[in-house]
PDB file of C-alpha atoms in Angstrom:
ATOM      1  CA  MET A   1     -19.467   0.658  31.847  1.00  0.00           C
ATOM      2  CA  GLN A   2     -18.515  -2.286  34.083  1.00  0.00           C
ATOM      3  CA  PHE A   3     -18.636  -6.064  33.922  1.00  0.00           C
ATOM      4  CA  SER A   4     -19.136  -8.313  36.967  1.00  0.00           C
ATOM      5  CA  LYS A   5     -17.547 -11.692  37.676  1.00  0.00           C
ATOM      6  CA  SER A   6     -20.621 -13.496  36.332  1.00  0.00           C
ATOM      7  CA  GLN A   7     -20.459 -11.486  33.102  1.00  0.00           C
ATOM      8  CA  ILE A   8     -16.722 -12.232  32.802  1.00  0.00           C
ATOM      9  CA  VAL A   9     -17.458 -15.949  33.221  1.00  0.00           C
ATOM     10  CA  ALA A  10     -20.170 -15.669  30.520  1.00  0.00           C
ATOM     11  CA  MET A  11     -17.538 -14.145  28.218  1.00  0.00           C
ATOM     12  CA  GLY A  12     -15.559 -17.366  28.700  1.00  0.00           C
ATOM     13  CA  GLU A  13     -18.561 -19.429  27.629  1.00  0.00           C
ATOM     14  CA  GLY A  14     -18.403 -17.846  24.185  1.00  0.00           C
ATOM     15  CA  GLN A  15     -21.901 -16.425  23.910  1.00  0.00           C
ATOM     16  CA  PHE A  16     -21.492 -12.964  25.389  1.00  0.00           C
ATOM     17  CA  PHE A  17     -20.427 -11.218  22.165  1.00  0.00           C
ATOM     18  CA  GLY A  18     -22.352 -13.605  19.896  1.00  0.00           C
ATOM     19  CA  GLU A  19     -21.454 -16.967  18.407  1.00  0.00           C
ATOM     20  CA  GLY A  20     -18.113 -16.975  16.593  1.00  0.00           C
ATOM     21  CA  ASN A  21     -17.002 -13.710  18.141  1.00  0.00           C
ATOM     22  CA  ALA A  22     -14.512 -12.745  20.840  1.00  0.00           C
ATOM     23  CA  GLN A  23     -14.493 -14.804  24.004  1.00  0.00           C
ATOM     24  CA  LEU A  24     -12.323 -15.114  27.045  1.00  0.00           C
ATOM     25  CA  PRO A  25     -10.631 -18.320  28.126  1.00  0.00           C
ATOM     26  CA  ASN A  26     -12.507 -20.134  30.826  1.00  0.00           C
ATOM     27  CA  SER A  27     -11.592 -21.941  33.988  1.00  0.00           C
ATOM     28  CA  GLU A  28      -8.009 -21.705  35.076  1.00  0.00           C
ATOM     29  CA  MET A  29      -6.739 -19.560  32.181  1.00  0.00           C
ATOM     30  CA  LEU A  30      -9.175 -16.765  32.927  1.00  0.00           C
ATOM     31  CA  MET A  31      -7.019 -14.076  34.513  1.00  0.00           C
ATOM     32  CA  ILE A  32      -9.742 -11.488  35.121  1.00  0.00           C
ATOM     33  CA  ASP A  33     -12.336 -11.246  37.909  1.00  0.00           C
ATOM     34  CA  ASP A  34     -14.048  -8.011  36.973  1.00  0.00           C
ATOM     35  CA  ILE A  35     -13.819  -5.046  34.626  1.00  0.00           C
ATOM     36  CA  SER A  36     -14.400  -1.839  36.570  1.00  0.00           C
ATOM     37  CA  HIS A  37     -14.256   0.503  33.578  1.00  0.00           C
ATOM     38  CA  ILE A  38     -14.367   0.238  29.805  1.00  0.00           C
ATOM     39  CA  SER A  39     -14.722   3.189  27.487  1.00  0.00           C
ATOM     40  CA  ARG A  40     -14.107   4.120  23.837  1.00  0.00           C
ATOM     41  CA  ASN A  41     -12.625   7.430  24.878  1.00  0.00           C
ATOM     42  CA  GLY A  42     -10.100   8.577  27.421  1.00  0.00           C
ATOM     43  CA  GLY A  43      -6.861   6.852  28.304  1.00  0.00           C
ATOM     44  CA  ASN A  44      -3.357   7.998  27.418  1.00  0.00           C
ATOM     45  CA  TYR A  45      -4.196   8.171  23.710  1.00  0.00           C
ATOM     46  CA  GLU A  46      -7.801   9.374  23.979  1.00  0.00           C
ATOM     47  CA  ARG A  47      -8.943   6.273  22.053  1.00  0.00           C
ATOM     48  CA  GLY A  48     -10.270   4.136  24.870  1.00  0.00           C
ATOM     49  CA  GLN A  49      -9.333   2.567  28.151  1.00  0.00           C
ATOM     50  CA  LEU A  50     -10.058  -0.444  30.287  1.00  0.00           C
ATOM     51  CA  ARG A  51      -9.539  -1.171  34.002  1.00  0.00           C
ATOM     52  CA  ALA A  52      -9.870  -4.615  35.559  1.00  0.00           C
ATOM     53  CA  SER A  53      -8.634  -6.755  38.443  1.00  0.00           C
ATOM     54  CA  LEU A  54      -7.863 -10.260  39.597  1.00  0.00           C
ATOM     55  CA  GLU A  55      -8.006 -11.504  43.178  1.00  0.00           C
ATOM     56  CA  ILE A  56      -4.858 -13.509  43.857  1.00  0.00           C
ATOM     57  CA  LEU A  57      -5.636 -16.678  45.772  1.00  0.00           C
ATOM     58  CA  PRO A  58      -2.890 -18.651  47.505  1.00  0.00           C
ATOM     59  CA  ASP A  59      -4.292 -21.862  45.991  1.00  0.00           C
ATOM     60  CA  HIS A  60      -4.226 -20.669  42.358  1.00  0.00           C
ATOM     61  CA  TRP A  61      -3.112 -23.613  40.181  1.00  0.00           C
ATOM     62  CA  PHE A  62       0.156 -22.032  39.069  1.00  0.00           C
ATOM     63  CA  PHE A  63       1.737 -21.409  42.492  1.00  0.00           C
ATOM     64  CA  PRO A  64       2.655 -25.044  43.364  1.00  0.00           C
ATOM     65  CA  CYS A  65       4.414 -25.565  40.008  1.00  0.00           C
ATOM     66  CA  HIS A  66       6.009 -22.133  39.511  1.00  0.00           C
ATOM     67  CA  PHE A  67       8.298 -22.653  41.377  1.00  0.00           C
ATOM     68  CA  LYS A  68       8.398 -25.457  43.908  1.00  0.00           C
ATOM     69  CA  GLY A  69       9.359 -23.847  47.202  1.00  0.00           C
ATOM     70  CA  ASP A  70       9.445 -20.368  45.596  1.00  0.00           C
ATOM     71  CA  SER A  71       5.856 -19.652  44.470  1.00  0.00           C
ATOM     72  CA  VAL A  72       5.359 -16.767  42.066  1.00  0.00           C
ATOM     73  CA  MET A  73       2.733 -16.064  39.411  1.00  0.00           C
ATOM     74  CA  PRO A  74       4.217 -16.608  35.934  1.00  0.00           C
ATOM     75  CA  GLY A  75       4.720 -13.252  34.226  1.00  0.00           C
ATOM     76  CA  CYS A  76       3.235 -14.633  31.018  1.00  0.00           C
ATOM     77  CA  LEU A  77      -0.135 -14.972  32.749  1.00  0.00           C
ATOM     78  CA  GLY A  78      -0.221 -11.270  33.547  1.00  0.00           C
ATOM     79  CA  LEU A  79       0.703 -10.553  29.947  1.00  0.00           C
ATOM     80  CA  ASP A  80      -2.030 -12.932  28.767  1.00  0.00           C
ATOM     81  CA  ALA A  81      -4.533 -11.043  30.923  1.00  0.00           C
ATOM     82  CA  LEU A  82      -3.702  -7.866  29.036  1.00  0.00           C
ATOM     83  CA  TRP A  83      -4.261  -9.638  25.717  1.00  0.00           C
ATOM     84  CA  GLN A  84      -7.535 -11.048  27.105  1.00  0.00           C
ATOM     85  CA  LEU A  85      -8.668  -7.529  27.981  1.00  0.00           C
ATOM     86  CA  LEU A  86      -7.786  -6.153  24.562  1.00  0.00           C
ATOM     87  CA  GLY A  87      -9.922  -8.916  23.047  1.00  0.00           C
ATOM     88  CA  VAL A  88     -12.780  -7.907  25.352  1.00  0.00           C
ATOM     89  CA  PHE A  89     -12.429  -4.305  24.193  1.00  0.00           C
ATOM     90  CA  LEU A  90     -12.716  -5.371  20.531  1.00  0.00           C
ATOM     91  CA  GLY A  91     -15.712  -7.623  21.216  1.00  0.00           C
ATOM     92  CA  TRP A  92     -17.398  -4.953  23.333  1.00  0.00           C
ATOM     93  CA  SER A  93     -16.849  -2.524  20.443  1.00  0.00           C
ATOM     94  CA  GLY A  94     -19.052  -4.783  18.304  1.00  0.00           C
ATOM     95  CA  LEU A  95     -16.298  -6.000  15.992  1.00  0.00           C
ATOM     96  CA  PRO A  96     -16.740  -9.565  14.653  1.00  0.00           C
ATOM     97  CA  GLY A  97     -14.325 -12.497  14.894  1.00  0.00           C
ATOM     98  CA  ARG A  98     -12.435 -14.655  17.371  1.00  0.00           C
ATOM     99  CA  GLY A  99      -9.609 -13.028  19.285  1.00  0.00           C
ATOM    100  CA  ARG A 100      -5.977 -14.062  18.857  1.00  0.00           C
ATOM    101  CA  ALA A 101      -2.899 -12.526  20.476  1.00  0.00           C
ATOM    102  CA  LEU A 102      -0.675 -11.264  17.674  1.00  0.00           C
ATOM    103  CA  GLY A 103       2.268  -9.876  19.607  1.00  0.00           C
ATOM    104  CA  VAL A 104       3.768  -7.238  21.808  1.00  0.00           C
ATOM    105  CA  SER A 105       6.748  -5.018  21.051  1.00  0.00           C
ATOM    106  CA  LYS A 106       8.205  -4.546  24.532  1.00  0.00           C
ATOM    107  CA  VAL A 107       7.625  -6.104  27.967  1.00  0.00           C
ATOM    108  CA  LYS A 108       9.213  -5.026  31.229  1.00  0.00           C
ATOM    109  CA  PHE A 109       8.797  -6.906  34.525  1.00  0.00           C
ATOM    110  CA  SER A 110       9.739  -4.871  37.583  1.00  0.00           C
ATOM    111  CA  GLY A 111       7.936  -6.823  40.298  1.00  0.00           C
ATOM    112  CA  GLN A 112       6.492 -10.206  41.207  1.00  0.00           C
ATOM    113  CA  ILE A 113       3.137 -11.549  42.309  1.00  0.00           C
ATOM    114  CA  PHE A 114       3.269 -13.864  45.313  1.00  0.00           C
ATOM    115  CA  PRO A 115       0.458 -16.002  46.796  1.00  0.00           C
ATOM    116  CA  ASP A 116      -0.292 -13.369  49.469  1.00  0.00           C
ATOM    117  CA  ALA A 117      -0.550 -10.469  46.971  1.00  0.00           C
ATOM    118  CA  GLY A 118      -4.248  -9.913  47.612  1.00  0.00           C
ATOM    119  CA  SER A 119      -5.223  -8.463  44.246  1.00  0.00           C
ATOM    120  CA  ILE A 120      -3.700  -7.062  41.099  1.00  0.00           C
ATOM    121  CA  HIS A 121      -5.113  -4.467  38.751  1.00  0.00           C
ATOM    122  CA  TYR A 122      -4.866  -4.052  35.014  1.00  0.00           C
ATOM    123  CA  ARG A 123      -4.819  -0.881  32.945  1.00  0.00           C
ATOM    124  CA  LEU A 124      -5.170  -0.872  29.188  1.00  0.00           C
ATOM    125  CA  ASP A 125      -4.806   2.261  27.069  1.00  0.00           C
ATOM    126  CA  ILE A 126      -6.059   1.795  23.518  1.00  0.00           C
ATOM    127  CA  LYS A 127      -3.736   3.219  20.882  1.00  0.00           C
ATOM    128  CA  ARG A 128      -5.494   2.165  17.729  1.00  0.00           C
ATOM    129  CA  VAL A 129      -8.236  -0.077  16.326  1.00  0.00           C
ATOM    130  CA  VAL A 130      -7.782  -1.181  12.701  1.00  0.00           C
ATOM    131  CA  THR A 131     -10.797  -2.606  10.871  1.00  0.00           C
ATOM    132  CA  ARG A 132      -9.345  -3.472   7.433  1.00  0.00           C
ATOM    133  CA  PRO A 133      -8.078  -5.807   6.141  1.00  0.00           C
ATOM    134  CA  LEU A 134      -7.757  -7.476   9.573  1.00  0.00           C
ATOM    135  CA  VAL A 135      -9.587  -6.308  12.689  1.00  0.00           C
ATOM    136  CA  MET A 136      -6.828  -5.565  15.169  1.00  0.00           C
ATOM    137  CA  GLY A 137      -6.466  -3.629  18.412  1.00  0.00           C
ATOM    138  CA  ILE A 138      -3.214  -2.091  19.621  1.00  0.00           C
ATOM    139  CA  ALA A 139      -2.794  -0.967  23.226  1.00  0.00           C
ATOM    140  CA  ASP A 140      -0.326  -0.380  26.034  1.00  0.00           C
ATOM    141  CA  GLY A 141      -1.002  -2.292  29.202  1.00  0.00           C
ATOM    142  CA  GLN A 142       0.080  -2.427  32.814  1.00  0.00           C
ATOM    143  CA  VAL A 143      -0.214  -4.853  35.673  1.00  0.00           C
ATOM    144  CA  ILE A 144      -0.379  -2.951  38.957  1.00  0.00           C
ATOM    145  CA  HIS A 145       0.124  -4.238  42.488  1.00  0.00           C
ATOM    146  CA  GLN A 146      -0.243  -1.978  45.531  1.00  0.00           C
ATOM    147  CA  ASP A 147      -0.352   1.111  43.266  1.00  0.00           C
ATOM    148  CA  LYS A 148       2.962   0.210  41.630  1.00  0.00           C
ATOM    149  CA  VAL A 149       3.330  -0.793  37.951  1.00  0.00           C
ATOM    150  CA  ILE A 150       5.041  -4.184  38.022  1.00  0.00           C
ATOM    151  CA  TYR A 151       4.559  -5.214  34.393  1.00  0.00           C
ATOM    152  CA  GLN A 152       4.537  -2.822  31.429  1.00  0.00           C
ATOM    153  CA  ALA A 153       3.625  -4.085  27.938  1.00  0.00           C
ATOM    154  CA  ASP A 154       3.861  -1.755  24.955  1.00  0.00           C
ATOM    155  CA  ASN A 155       2.058  -2.244  21.668  1.00  0.00           C
ATOM    156  CA  LEU A 156       0.021  -5.291  22.610  1.00  0.00           C
ATOM    157  CA  LYS A 157      -1.760  -6.570  19.512  1.00  0.00           C
ATOM    158  CA  VAL A 158      -4.896  -8.699  19.282  1.00  0.00           C
ATOM    159  CA  GLY A 159      -6.578  -9.595  16.029  1.00  0.00           C
ATOM    160  CA  LEU A 160     -10.076 -10.867  15.359  1.00  0.00           C
ATOM    161  CA  ILE A 161     -10.230 -13.669  12.821  1.00  0.00           C
ATOM    162  CA  GLN A 162     -13.297 -15.112  11.142  1.00  0.00           C
ATOM    163  CA  ALA A 163     -14.009 -18.762  11.925  1.00  0.00           C
ATOM    164  CA  ALA A 164     -13.165 -21.088   9.047  1.00  0.00           C
ATOM    165  CA  SER A 165     -16.130 -22.843   7.478  1.00  0.00           C
ATOM    166  CA  LYS A 166     -16.245 -26.586   8.025  1.00  0.00           C
TER     167      LYS A 166
END
């Protein structure tokens, strides 16, 4: 299965997985342009996988401020993209609740993303999905540029929480 840019944008509007369920950030914090593959099987752990990408534009909002005269995409945004994708996987799996990043056990940066990068790719390998008492996904993720892994994140965790009643 795949998701187009317009479907990704709809995920940021909060209605794609149903009211009160997982949604992506919108506008400038959305770090995904498309999802080229999502599956409940396959991947390094045979529990699911996801592939996605982001077109890097020289005028992205973060380049002028990170850093002045030495533009580079903040590594935390690539890490956030991996959390975003794990939330998508949980929502796509039909699990209820709003996504929240819960942590990551290990992150390694071995490259940088400059304004002329073209595009970057994401790979997420699902390790486990827990449904009780808290819905939580655990995955390993990679940010890839020109076929080279430049960020590696192990044991990414995203939980789905129920909205509090008002």
